[in-house]
Coordinates of C-alpha atoms in Angstrom, one line a residue:
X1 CA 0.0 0.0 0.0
X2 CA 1.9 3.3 -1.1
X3 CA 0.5 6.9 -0.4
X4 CA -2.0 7.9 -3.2
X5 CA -0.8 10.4 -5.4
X6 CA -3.0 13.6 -6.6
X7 CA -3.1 12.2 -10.0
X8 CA -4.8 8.8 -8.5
X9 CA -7.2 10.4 -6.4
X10 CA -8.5 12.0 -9.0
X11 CA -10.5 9.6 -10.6
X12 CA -11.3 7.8 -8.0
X13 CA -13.4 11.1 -6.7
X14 CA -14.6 11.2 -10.4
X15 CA -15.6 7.5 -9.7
X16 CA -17.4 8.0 -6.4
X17 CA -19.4 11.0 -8.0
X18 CA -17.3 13.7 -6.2
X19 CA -15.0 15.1 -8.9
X20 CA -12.2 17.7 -7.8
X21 CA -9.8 19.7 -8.9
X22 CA -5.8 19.3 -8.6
X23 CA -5.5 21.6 -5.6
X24 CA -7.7 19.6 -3.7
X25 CA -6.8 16.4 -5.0
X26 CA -3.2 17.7 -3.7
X27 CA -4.7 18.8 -0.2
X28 CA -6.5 15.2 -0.3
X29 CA -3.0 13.3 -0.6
X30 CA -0.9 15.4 1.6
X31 CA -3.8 15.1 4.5
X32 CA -4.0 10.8 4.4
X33 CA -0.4 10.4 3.1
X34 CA 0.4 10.4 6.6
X35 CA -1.9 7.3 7.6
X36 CA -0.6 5.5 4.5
X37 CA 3.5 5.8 5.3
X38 CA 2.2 4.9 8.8
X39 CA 0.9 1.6 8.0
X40 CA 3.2 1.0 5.6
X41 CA 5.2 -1.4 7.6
X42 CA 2.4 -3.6 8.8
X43 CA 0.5 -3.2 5.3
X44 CA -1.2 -6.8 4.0
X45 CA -0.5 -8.2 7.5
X46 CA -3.6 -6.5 9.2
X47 CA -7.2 -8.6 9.4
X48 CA -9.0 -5.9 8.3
X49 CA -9.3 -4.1 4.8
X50 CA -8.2 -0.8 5.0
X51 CA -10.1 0.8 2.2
X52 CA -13.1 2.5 3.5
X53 CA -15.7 1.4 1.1
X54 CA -17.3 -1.5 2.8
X55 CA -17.3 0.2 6.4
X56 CA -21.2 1.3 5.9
X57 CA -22.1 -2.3 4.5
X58 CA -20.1 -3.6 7.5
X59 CA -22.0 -1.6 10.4
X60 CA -25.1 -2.2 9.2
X61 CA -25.1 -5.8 8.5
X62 CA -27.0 -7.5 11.2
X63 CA -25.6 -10.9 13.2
X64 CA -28.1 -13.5 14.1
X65 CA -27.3 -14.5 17.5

C-alpha cells in the first residue's frame, strides 16, 4: 500500500461522484499520506481491509445470534 498520489485520487473522486480539482486532489494526498506511510510497515498483514468502502455495509449488517 503506497500513499496515493494527486493524479490517482483524481478519478477515484470522479468515480465515487465527487469530482475535484488538482488543488484539492493535492490537499486530499498530503492530508491521508500520513496514515498511509504509517501503515506501511504492517501493510497486508492486518485482518481488516483498510479501504473505507465497505465500512457502511459492515455496520449495518445485522448478526443473528
Amino acid at each position: 500500500m503506497t500513499r496515493p498520489t494527486p493524479k490517482e485520487i483524481k478519478p477515484m473522486a470522479q468515480v465515487a461522484g465527487v469530482p475535484v480539482d488538482d488543488e484539492i486532489a493535492t490537499r486530499i494526498s498530503n492530508s491521508i499520506g500520513p496514515a498511509f506511510e504509517g501503515f506501511s510497515a504492517i501493510a497486508g498483514t492486518l485482518p481488516f481491509d483498510l479501504e473505507p468502502a465497505l465500512y457502511p455495509i459492515a455496520q449495518t449488517l445485522k448478526v443473528s445470534k
